[in-house]
PDB file of N, CA and C in Angstrom:
ATOM      1  N   MET U   1       0.455  -0.443  -0.344  1.00  0.00           N
ATOM      2  CA  MET U   1       0.328   0.539  -0.132  1.00  0.00           C
ATOM      3  C   MET U   1       0.998   1.390  -0.115  1.00  0.00           C
ATOM      4  N   PHE U   2       0.612   1.967  -0.529  1.00  0.00           N
ATOM      5  CA  PHE U   2       0.746   2.983  -0.835  1.00  0.00           C
ATOM      6  C   PHE U   2       0.470   4.646  -0.383  1.00  0.00           C
ATOM      7  N   VAL U   3       0.514   5.614  -0.175  1.00  0.00           N
ATOM      8  CA  VAL U   3      -0.374   6.884   1.249  1.00  0.00           C
ATOM      9  C   VAL U   3       0.172   7.930   0.287  1.00  0.00           C
ATOM     10  N   GLU U   4       0.051   8.750  -0.938  1.00  0.00           N
ATOM     11  CA  GLU U   4       0.226   9.329  -1.005  1.00  0.00           C
ATOM     12  C   GLU U   4      -0.555  11.192   0.174  1.00  0.00           C
ATOM     13  N   ARG U   5       1.164  12.441   0.413  1.00  0.00           N
ATOM     14  CA  ARG U   5       0.657  12.891   1.002  1.00  0.00           C
ATOM     15  C   ARG U   5      -0.288  13.337   0.700  1.00  0.00           C
ATOM     16  N   SER U   6      -1.180  14.327  -0.352  1.00  0.00           N
ATOM     17  CA  SER U   6      -3.000  14.817  -0.057  1.00  0.00           C
ATOM     18  C   SER U   6      -3.464  13.137   0.710  1.00  0.00           C
ATOM     19  N   ASP U   7      -3.952  12.043   0.443  1.00  0.00           N
ATOM     20  CA  ASP U   7      -4.509  11.027   1.520  1.00  0.00           C
ATOM     21  C   ASP U   7      -3.821  11.537   3.273  1.00  0.00           C
ATOM     22  N   MET U   8      -3.100  11.675   3.746  1.00  0.00           N
ATOM     23  CA  MET U   8      -2.739  12.142   4.969  1.00  0.00           C
ATOM     24  C   MET U   8      -3.671  12.959   5.478  1.00  0.00           C
ATOM     25  N   LYS U   9      -3.875  12.829   6.997  1.00  0.00           N
ATOM     26  CA  LYS U   9      -4.893  13.244   7.906  1.00  0.00           C
ATOM     27  C   LYS U   9      -4.250  13.945   9.274  1.00  0.00           C
ATOM     28  N   PHE U  10      -4.771  15.121   9.050  1.00  0.00           N
ATOM     29  CA  PHE U  10      -3.642  16.162   9.797  1.00  0.00           C
ATOM     30  C   PHE U  10      -4.805  16.526  10.658  1.00  0.00           C
ATOM     31  N   LYS U  11      -4.454  16.757  12.210  1.00  0.00           N
ATOM     32  CA  LYS U  11      -5.340  17.061  13.118  1.00  0.00           C
ATOM     33  C   LYS U  11      -4.309  17.886  14.536  1.00  0.00           C
ATOM     34  N   ASP U  12      -5.216  19.150  14.976  1.00  0.00           N
ATOM     35  CA  ASP U  12      -4.369  19.502  15.451  1.00  0.00           C
ATOM     36  C   ASP U  12      -4.992  19.500  16.784  1.00  0.00           C
ATOM     37  N   PHE U  13      -4.358  19.187  17.624  1.00  0.00           N
ATOM     38  CA  PHE U  13      -4.894  18.933  18.840  1.00  0.00           C
ATOM     39  C   PHE U  13      -5.163  19.685  20.471  1.00  0.00           C
ATOM     40  N   HIS U  14      -4.891  21.463  19.983  1.00  0.00           N
ATOM     41  CA  HIS U  14      -5.198  23.054  20.131  1.00  0.00           C
ATOM     42  C   HIS U  14      -4.537  22.743  21.967  1.00  0.00           C
ATOM     43  N   ASP U  15      -3.100  21.928  21.653  1.00  0.00           N
ATOM     44  CA  ASP U  15      -2.893  21.387  23.174  1.00  0.00           C
ATOM     45  C   ASP U  15      -0.987  21.467  22.826  1.00  0.00           C
ATOM     46  N   GLY U  16      -0.619  21.791  21.767  1.00  0.00           N
ATOM     47  CA  GLY U  16       0.901  21.662  21.930  1.00  0.00           C
ATOM     48  C   GLY U  16       1.406  20.729  21.051  1.00  0.00           C
ATOM     49  N   THR U  17      -0.123  19.724  20.716  1.00  0.00           N
ATOM     50  CA  THR U  17      -0.117  18.218  19.836  1.00  0.00           C
ATOM     51  C   THR U  17      -0.629  18.364  18.612  1.00  0.00           C
ATOM     52  N   THR U  18       0.191  17.420  17.770  1.00  0.00           N
ATOM     53  CA  THR U  18       0.086  18.129  16.399  1.00  0.00           C
ATOM     54  C   THR U  18      -0.132  16.430  15.696  1.00  0.00           C
ATOM     55  N   ARG U  19      -1.455  15.623  14.716  1.00  0.00           N
ATOM     56  CA  ARG U  19      -0.572  14.604  14.741  1.00  0.00           C
ATOM     57  C   ARG U  19      -0.928  14.476  12.580  1.00  0.00           C
ATOM     58  N   VAL U  20      -0.625  13.357  12.266  1.00  0.00           N
ATOM     59  CA  VAL U  20      -0.815  13.175  10.901  1.00  0.00           C
ATOM     60  C   VAL U  20      -0.209  11.549  10.675  1.00  0.00           C
ATOM     61  N   GLN U  21      -1.887  11.667   9.845  1.00  0.00           N
ATOM     62  CA  GLN U  21      -2.265  10.313   9.763  1.00  0.00           C
ATOM     63  C   GLN U  21      -2.015   9.818   8.442  1.00  0.00           C
ATOM     64  N   LEU U  22      -0.918   9.105   8.649  1.00  0.00           N
ATOM     65  CA  LEU U  22      -0.675   8.597   7.082  1.00  0.00           C
ATOM     66  C   LEU U  22      -1.083   6.995   6.963  1.00  0.00           C
ATOM     67  N   GLY U  23      -1.806   6.490   7.606  1.00  0.00           N
ATOM     68  CA  GLY U  23      -2.754   5.678   7.056  1.00  0.00           C
ATOM     69  C   GLY U  23      -3.472   4.595   7.762  1.00  0.00           C
ATOM     70  N   LYS U  24      -4.555   4.386   7.768  1.00  0.00           N
ATOM     71  CA  LYS U  24      -5.386   2.646   8.771  1.00  0.00           C
ATOM     72  C   LYS U  24      -6.307   1.676   7.869  1.00  0.00           C
ATOM     73  N   LEU U  25      -5.088   0.632   8.457  1.00  0.00           N
ATOM     74  CA  LEU U  25      -6.332  -0.299   6.991  1.00  0.00           C
ATOM     75  C   LEU U  25      -6.596  -1.122   9.419  1.00  0.00           C
ATOM     76  N   PRO U  26      -7.578  -2.741   8.307  1.00  0.00           N
ATOM     77  CA  PRO U  26      -7.792  -3.250   9.937  1.00  0.00           C
ATOM     78  C   PRO U  26      -7.097  -3.318  11.141  1.00  0.00           C
ATOM     79  N   GLY U  27      -6.588  -3.157  12.563  1.00  0.00           N
ATOM     80  CA  GLY U  27      -4.964  -3.709  13.293  1.00  0.00           C
ATOM     81  C   GLY U  27      -3.962  -3.039  12.503  1.00  0.00           C
ATOM     82  N   ILE U  28      -3.560  -1.963  12.979  1.00  0.00           N
ATOM     83  CA  ILE U  28      -2.810  -1.124  12.138  1.00  0.00           C
ATOM     84  C   ILE U  28      -3.614   0.217  11.850  1.00  0.00           C
ATOM     85  N   MET U  29      -1.918   1.734  12.680  1.00  0.00           N
ATOM     86  CA  MET U  29      -2.468   2.746  12.067  1.00  0.00           C
ATOM     87  C   MET U  29      -1.217   3.319  11.719  1.00  0.00           C
ATOM     88  N   GLY U  30      -1.014   4.221  10.903  1.00  0.00           N
ATOM     89  CA  GLY U  30       0.545   4.978  10.931  1.00  0.00           C
ATOM     90  C   GLY U  30      -0.008   6.320  11.040  1.00  0.00           C
ATOM     91  N   CYS U  31       1.385   6.985  12.167  1.00  0.00           N
ATOM     92  CA  CYS U  31       1.031   8.047  12.136  1.00  0.00           C
ATOM     93  C   CYS U  31       2.429   9.162  12.601  1.00  0.00           C
ATOM     94  N   THR U  32       2.213  10.049  12.372  1.00  0.00           N
ATOM     95  CA  THR U  32       3.498  10.901  12.946  1.00  0.00           C
ATOM     96  C   THR U  32       2.806  11.909  14.108  1.00  0.00           C
ATOM     97  N   MET U  33       3.716  12.209  15.755  1.00  0.00           N
ATOM     98  CA  MET U  33       3.168  13.643  16.352  1.00  0.00           C
ATOM     99  C   MET U  33       3.552  13.799  16.416  1.00  0.00           C
ATOM    100  N   THR U  34       3.500  15.345  16.881  1.00  0.00           N
ATOM    101  CA  THR U  34       4.379  15.857  16.907  1.00  0.00           C
ATOM    102  C   THR U  34       4.227  16.994  18.021  1.00  0.00           C
ATOM    103  N   PHE U  35       4.880  17.065  19.715  1.00  0.00           N
ATOM    104  CA  PHE U  35       4.851  17.516  21.186  1.00  0.00           C
ATOM    105  C   PHE U  35       5.272  18.617  20.866  1.00  0.00           C
ATOM    106  N   LYS U  36       4.659  19.880  22.209  1.00  0.00           N
ATOM    107  CA  LYS U  36       5.456  20.967  22.653  1.00  0.00           C
ATOM    108  C   LYS U  36       6.128  20.626  23.576  1.00  0.00           C
ATOM    109  N   LYS U  37       6.656  20.996  24.529  1.00  0.00           N
ATOM    110  CA  LYS U  37       6.838  20.001  25.940  1.00  0.00           C
ATOM    111  C   LYS U  37       5.395  20.638  27.152  1.00  0.00           C
ATOM    112  N   GLY U  38       5.453  19.591  27.775  1.00  0.00           N
ATOM    113  CA  GLY U  38       4.297  19.633  28.648  1.00  0.00           C
ATOM    114  C   GLY U  38       3.203  18.632  27.659  1.00  0.00           C
ATOM    115  N   ALA U  39       3.211  19.018  26.619  1.00  0.00           N
ATOM    116  CA  ALA U  39       1.894  18.478  26.400  1.00  0.00           C
ATOM    117  C   ALA U  39       1.769  16.794  26.274  1.00  0.00           C
ATOM    118  N   PHE U  40       0.811  16.359  26.153  1.00  0.00           N
ATOM    119  CA  PHE U  40      -0.176  14.610  26.418  1.00  0.00           C
ATOM    120  C   PHE U  40      -1.343  14.393  25.627  1.00  0.00           C
ATOM    121  N   THR U  41      -0.130  13.148  25.842  1.00  0.00           N
ATOM    122  CA  THR U  41      -1.206  12.288  25.793  1.00  0.00           C
ATOM    123  C   THR U  41      -2.522  11.069  27.087  1.00  0.00           C
ATOM    124  N   VAL U  42      -3.819  11.252  27.905  1.00  0.00           N
ATOM    125  CA  VAL U  42      -4.189  10.726  28.402  1.00  0.00           C
ATOM    126  C   VAL U  42      -4.161   9.099  27.933  1.00  0.00           C
ATOM    127  N   PRO U  43      -3.823   8.837  29.303  1.00  0.00           N
ATOM    128  CA  PRO U  43      -3.468   6.813  29.463  1.00  0.00           C
ATOM    129  C   PRO U  43      -4.602   6.525  28.321  1.00  0.00           C
ATOM    130  N   HIS U  44      -4.782   5.575  27.430  1.00  0.00           N
ATOM    131  CA  HIS U  44      -5.558   5.042  26.548  1.00  0.00           C
ATOM    132  C   HIS U  44      -5.679   3.876  25.904  1.00  0.00           C
ATOM    133  N   ALA U  45      -6.720   3.195  25.497  1.00  0.00           N
ATOM    134  CA  ALA U  45      -6.120   2.185  24.919  1.00  0.00           C
ATOM    135  C   ALA U  45      -7.240   1.594  23.668  1.00  0.00           C
ATOM    136  N   HIS U  46      -6.704   1.278  22.298  1.00  0.00           N
ATOM    137  CA  HIS U  46      -7.689   0.636  21.539  1.00  0.00           C
ATOM    138  C   HIS U  46      -7.560  -1.237  20.870  1.00  0.00           C
ATOM    139  N   ASP U  47      -8.962  -0.868  20.554  1.00  0.00           N
ATOM    140  CA  ASP U  47      -9.741  -2.237  20.473  1.00  0.00           C
ATOM    141  C   ASP U  47      -9.299  -2.223  19.579  1.00  0.00           C
ATOM    142  N   ASP U  48      -8.955  -1.782  17.961  1.00  0.00           N
ATOM    143  CA  ASP U  48      -9.086  -2.096  17.048  1.00  0.00           C
ATOM    144  C   ASP U  48      -8.257  -2.158  15.972  1.00  0.00           C
ATOM    145  N   HIS U  49      -6.492  -1.536  17.369  1.00  0.00           N
ATOM    146  CA  HIS U  49      -5.129  -2.139  16.350  1.00  0.00           C
ATOM    147  C   HIS U  49      -3.761  -1.858  17.202  1.00  0.00           C
ATOM    148  N   LEU U  50      -2.851  -2.303  16.903  1.00  0.00           N
ATOM    149  CA  LEU U  50      -1.935  -2.194  17.511  1.00  0.00           C
ATOM    150  C   LEU U  50      -1.096  -0.927  17.460  1.00  0.00           C
ATOM    151  N   GLN U  51      -0.074  -0.781  18.645  1.00  0.00           N
ATOM    152  CA  GLN U  51       0.213   0.785  18.581  1.00  0.00           C
ATOM    153  C   GLN U  51       1.814   0.151  18.866  1.00  0.00           C
ATOM    154  N   PHE U  52       3.284   0.590  17.876  1.00  0.00           N
ATOM    155  CA  PHE U  52       4.035   1.037  17.785  1.00  0.00           C
ATOM    156  C   PHE U  52       4.180   2.264  17.110  1.00  0.00           C
ATOM    157  N   ILE U  53       5.414   2.415  18.790  1.00  0.00           N
ATOM    158  CA  ILE U  53       5.941   3.536  18.768  1.00  0.00           C
ATOM    159  C   ILE U  53       7.151   3.585  18.538  1.00  0.00           C
ATOM    160  N   TYR U  54       7.784   4.978  17.620  1.00  0.00           N
ATOM    161  CA  TYR U  54       9.387   4.591  17.229  1.00  0.00           C
ATOM    162  C   TYR U  54      10.218   6.207  17.432  1.00  0.00           C
ATOM    163  N   PHE U  55      10.235   6.630  18.983  1.00  0.00           N
ATOM    164  CA  PHE U  55      11.133   7.643  18.878  1.00  0.00           C
ATOM    165  C   PHE U  55      11.925   8.217  18.584  1.00  0.00           C
ATOM    166  N   LEU U  56      11.645  10.117  17.540  1.00  0.00           N
ATOM    167  CA  LEU U  56      13.097  10.344  16.603  1.00  0.00           C
ATOM    168  C   LEU U  56      12.980  11.964  17.290  1.00  0.00           C
ATOM    169  N   LYS U  57      12.534  12.245  18.265  1.00  0.00           N
ATOM    170  CA  LYS U  57      13.714  13.466  19.060  1.00  0.00           C
ATOM    171  C   LYS U  57      12.869  13.395  20.274  1.00  0.00           C
ATOM    172  N   GLY U  58      13.965  14.654  20.879  1.00  0.00           N
ATOM    173  CA  GLY U  58      13.254  15.571  22.162  1.00  0.00           C
ATOM    174  C   GLY U  58      13.151  13.935  23.047  1.00  0.00           C
ATOM    175  N   LYS U  59      12.587  14.035  24.063  1.00  0.00           N
ATOM    176  CA  LYS U  59      12.178  12.906  25.500  1.00  0.00           C
ATOM    177  C   LYS U  59      11.005  13.468  25.794  1.00  0.00           C
ATOM    178  N   PHE U  60      10.562  11.674  26.132  1.00  0.00           N
ATOM    179  CA  PHE U  60       9.529  11.302  26.505  1.00  0.00           C
ATOM    180  C   PHE U  60       9.387  10.760  28.575  1.00  0.00           C
ATOM    181  N   GLU U  61       8.553  11.244  28.920  1.00  0.00           N
ATOM    182  CA  GLU U  61       7.389  10.651  29.786  1.00  0.00           C
ATOM    183  C   GLU U  61       6.088   9.122  29.556  1.00  0.00           C
ATOM    184  N   ILE U  62       6.625   7.868  28.850  1.00  0.00           N
ATOM    185  CA  ILE U  62       5.501   6.781  28.309  1.00  0.00           C
ATOM    186  C   ILE U  62       5.556   6.142  29.362  1.00  0.00           C
ATOM    187  N   THR U  63       3.508   6.041  29.585  1.00  0.00           N
ATOM    188  CA  THR U  63       3.260   5.223  30.541  1.00  0.00           C
ATOM    189  C   THR U  63       2.863   3.891  29.028  1.00  0.00           C
ATOM    190  N   CYS U  64       2.968   3.148  29.479  1.00  0.00           N
ATOM    191  CA  CYS U  64       2.613   1.582  28.965  1.00  0.00           C
ATOM    192  C   CYS U  64       2.139   0.064  29.635  1.00  0.00           C
ATOM    193  N   GLY U  65       1.365  -0.149  29.734  1.00  0.00           N
ATOM    194  CA  GLY U  65       1.324  -0.891  30.510  1.00  0.00           C
ATOM    195  C   GLY U  65       0.968  -0.632  31.968  1.00  0.00           C
ATOM    196  N   SER U  66       1.842  -1.524  32.644  1.00  0.00           N
ATOM    197  CA  SER U  66       2.019  -0.543  34.369  1.00  0.00           C
ATOM    198  C   SER U  66       3.169   0.030  34.695  1.00  0.00           C
ATOM    199  N   GLU U  67       3.582  -0.204  32.827  1.00  0.00           N
ATOM    200  CA  GLU U  67       5.336   0.492  33.270  1.00  0.00           C
ATOM    201  C   GLU U  67       5.815   2.173  32.948  1.00  0.00           C
ATOM    202  N   LYS U  68       6.365   2.766  33.479  1.00  0.00           N
ATOM    203  CA  LYS U  68       7.182   4.177  33.213  1.00  0.00           C
ATOM    204  C   LYS U  68       8.084   4.498  33.192  1.00  0.00           C
ATOM    205  N   ARG U  69       8.531   4.847  31.528  1.00  0.00           N
ATOM    206  CA  ARG U  69       9.842   5.250  30.557  1.00  0.00           C
ATOM    207  C   ARG U  69      10.340   5.845  30.772  1.00  0.00           C
ATOM    208  N   ILE U  70      11.999   6.609  30.742  1.00  0.00           N
ATOM    209  CA  ILE U  70      11.542   8.019  29.966  1.00  0.00           C
ATOM    210  C   ILE U  70      12.492   7.124  28.598  1.00  0.00           C
ATOM    211  N   CYS U  71      11.216   7.805  27.459  1.00  0.00           N
ATOM    212  CA  CYS U  71      12.414   7.054  26.633  1.00  0.00           C
ATOM    213  C   CYS U  71      12.536   8.825  25.215  1.00  0.00           C
ATOM    214  N   LEU U  72      13.645   7.951  24.986  1.00  0.00           N
ATOM    215  CA  LEU U  72      14.585   8.796  23.752  1.00  0.00           C
ATOM    216  C   LEU U  72      14.778   8.438  22.812  1.00  0.00           C
ATOM    217  N   PRO U  73      15.462   9.656  21.718  1.00  0.00           N
ATOM    218  CA  PRO U  73      15.931   9.709  19.955  1.00  0.00           C
ATOM    219  C   PRO U  73      16.292   7.956  19.759  1.00  0.00           C
ATOM    220  N   GLY U  74      15.496   7.034  19.136  1.00  0.00           N
ATOM    221  CA  GLY U  74      15.492   5.632  19.179  1.00  0.00           C
ATOM    222  C   GLY U  74      15.309   4.245  19.364  1.00  0.00           C
ATOM    223  N   ASP U  75      14.245   4.876  20.983  1.00  0.00           N
ATOM    224  CA  ASP U  75      13.914   4.174  21.171  1.00  0.00           C
ATOM    225  C   ASP U  75      12.319   3.950  20.394  1.00  0.00           C
ATOM    226  N   CYS U  76      11.998   2.739  21.350  1.00  0.00           N
ATOM    227  CA  CYS U  76      10.456   2.597  20.529  1.00  0.00           C
ATOM    228  C   CYS U  76      10.099   1.470  21.431  1.00  0.00           C
ATOM    229  N   MET U  77       8.146   1.508  21.479  1.00  0.00           N
ATOM    230  CA  MET U  77       7.559   1.289  22.258  1.00  0.00           C
ATOM    231  C   MET U  77       6.172   0.179  21.951  1.00  0.00           C
ATOM    232  N   TYR U  78       5.601  -0.775  22.244  1.00  0.00           N
ATOM    233  CA  TYR U  78       4.826  -1.238  21.422  1.00  0.00           C
ATOM    234  C   TYR U  78       3.112  -1.510  22.258  1.00  0.00           C
ATOM    235  N   ALA U  79       2.399  -1.445  22.177  1.00  0.00           N
ATOM    236  CA  ALA U  79       1.116  -1.025  22.078  1.00  0.00           C
ATOM    237  C   ALA U  79       0.268  -2.175  22.427  1.00  0.00           C
ATOM    238  N   ASP U  80       0.152  -3.305  22.519  1.00  0.00           N
ATOM    239  CA  ASP U  80      -1.143  -4.622  22.071  1.00  0.00           C
ATOM    240  C   ASP U  80      -2.284  -3.887  22.666  1.00  0.00           C
ATOM    241  N   TYR U  81      -3.299  -4.536  21.479  1.00  0.00           N
ATOM    242  CA  TYR U  81      -4.758  -4.072  21.758  1.00  0.00           C
ATOM    243  C   TYR U  81      -5.012  -4.100  22.975  1.00  0.00           C
ATOM    244  N   ASN U  82      -6.106  -3.138  23.522  1.00  0.00           N
ATOM    245  CA  ASN U  82      -6.218  -2.949  25.291  1.00  0.00           C
ATOM    246  C   ASN U  82      -5.707  -2.597  26.036  1.00  0.00           C
ATOM    247  N   GLU U  83      -4.422  -2.381  25.422  1.00  0.00           N
ATOM    248  CA  GLU U  83      -3.026  -1.930  26.191  1.00  0.00           C
ATOM    249  C   GLU U  83      -3.063  -1.020  26.919  1.00  0.00           C
ATOM    250  N   LEU U  84      -2.982   0.134  27.710  1.00  0.00           N
ATOM    251  CA  LEU U  84      -3.369   1.570  28.350  1.00  0.00           C
ATOM    252  C   LEU U  84      -2.218   1.729  28.508  1.00  0.00           C
ATOM    253  N   HIS U  85      -2.424   3.729  27.503  1.00  0.00           N
ATOM    254  CA  HIS U  85      -0.364   3.600  27.598  1.00  0.00           C
ATOM    255  C   HIS U  85      -0.922   5.545  27.280  1.00  0.00           C
ATOM    256  N   GLY U  86       0.224   6.659  27.112  1.00  0.00           N
ATOM    257  CA  GLY U  86      -0.133   7.672  27.374  1.00  0.00           C
ATOM    258  C   GLY U  86       1.099   8.308  27.134  1.00  0.00           C
ATOM    259  N   SER U  87       1.141   9.291  27.320  1.00  0.00           N
ATOM    260  CA  SER U  87       2.909   9.465  27.084  1.00  0.00           C
ATOM    261  C   SER U  87       3.066  11.526  27.624  1.00  0.00           C
ATOM    262  N   PHE U  88       3.694  12.212  27.874  1.00  0.00           N
ATOM    263  CA  PHE U  88       3.944  13.188  28.755  1.00  0.00           C
ATOM    264  C   PHE U  88       5.795  13.985  28.055  1.00  0.00           C
ATOM    265  N   ALA U  89       5.883  14.695  27.052  1.00  0.00           N
ATOM    266  CA  ALA U  89       6.246  14.749  26.711  1.00  0.00           C
ATOM    267  C   ALA U  89       7.505  16.430  27.416  1.00  0.00           C
ATOM    268  N   LEU U  90       9.241  16.026  27.843  1.00  0.00           N
ATOM    269  CA  LEU U  90       9.506  16.614  28.369  1.00  0.00           C
ATOM    270  C   LEU U  90      10.653  17.243  27.612  1.00  0.00           C
ATOM    271  N   GLU U  91      10.856  17.364  27.031  1.00  0.00           N
ATOM    272  CA  GLU U  91      11.507  18.342  25.931  1.00  0.00           C
ATOM    273  C   GLU U  91      10.303  19.215  24.515  1.00  0.00           C
ATOM    274  N   ASP U  92      10.262  21.067  24.715  1.00  0.00           N
ATOM    275  CA  ASP U  92       9.653  21.255  22.981  1.00  0.00           C
ATOM    276  C   ASP U  92      10.143  20.107  21.234  1.00  0.00           C
ATOM    277  N   ASP U  93       8.948  20.186  20.746  1.00  0.00           N
ATOM    278  CA  ASP U  93       9.606  19.562  19.943  1.00  0.00           C
ATOM    279  C   ASP U  93       9.469  17.972  19.931  1.00  0.00           C
ATOM    280  N   SER U  94       9.396  17.721  20.809  1.00  0.00           N
ATOM    281  CA  SER U  94      10.019  16.063  20.679  1.00  0.00           C
ATOM    282  C   SER U  94       9.115  15.192  19.347  1.00  0.00           C
ATOM    283  N   MET U  95       8.781  14.263  19.388  1.00  0.00           N
ATOM    284  CA  MET U  95       8.855  14.118  18.113  1.00  0.00           C
ATOM    285  C   MET U  95       7.978  11.230  17.574  1.00  0.00           C
TER     286      MET U  95
END
C-alpha cells in the first residue's frame, strides 16, 4: 500500500500536539505526532489496532501497561490491543 501526502489526515489537538495520520487499515494505523513540552496524551487503549511508537527526537515519559519509562530518540514502544498507554513530552518539538 502506498499513501500520497494528499491522502494524509492532519489534526491539531490545540494543546501543543499535532498528528498526521499516514494511513489506517484493520489492525494497524500509521501516524507521526509532534508535541510541545508539557503536552500529553491521556492513558488510553485501542481495541481496533496495535500501536508501535518509534521516538525520533526529544524526550518523553511514557506509560505502557503498568510500566513508566523515559524514552529518547531511537527507543521504541509497542502497545498491544486494549493495553493502556500514554505520553508526556519533556522537551519541545518532541516526536
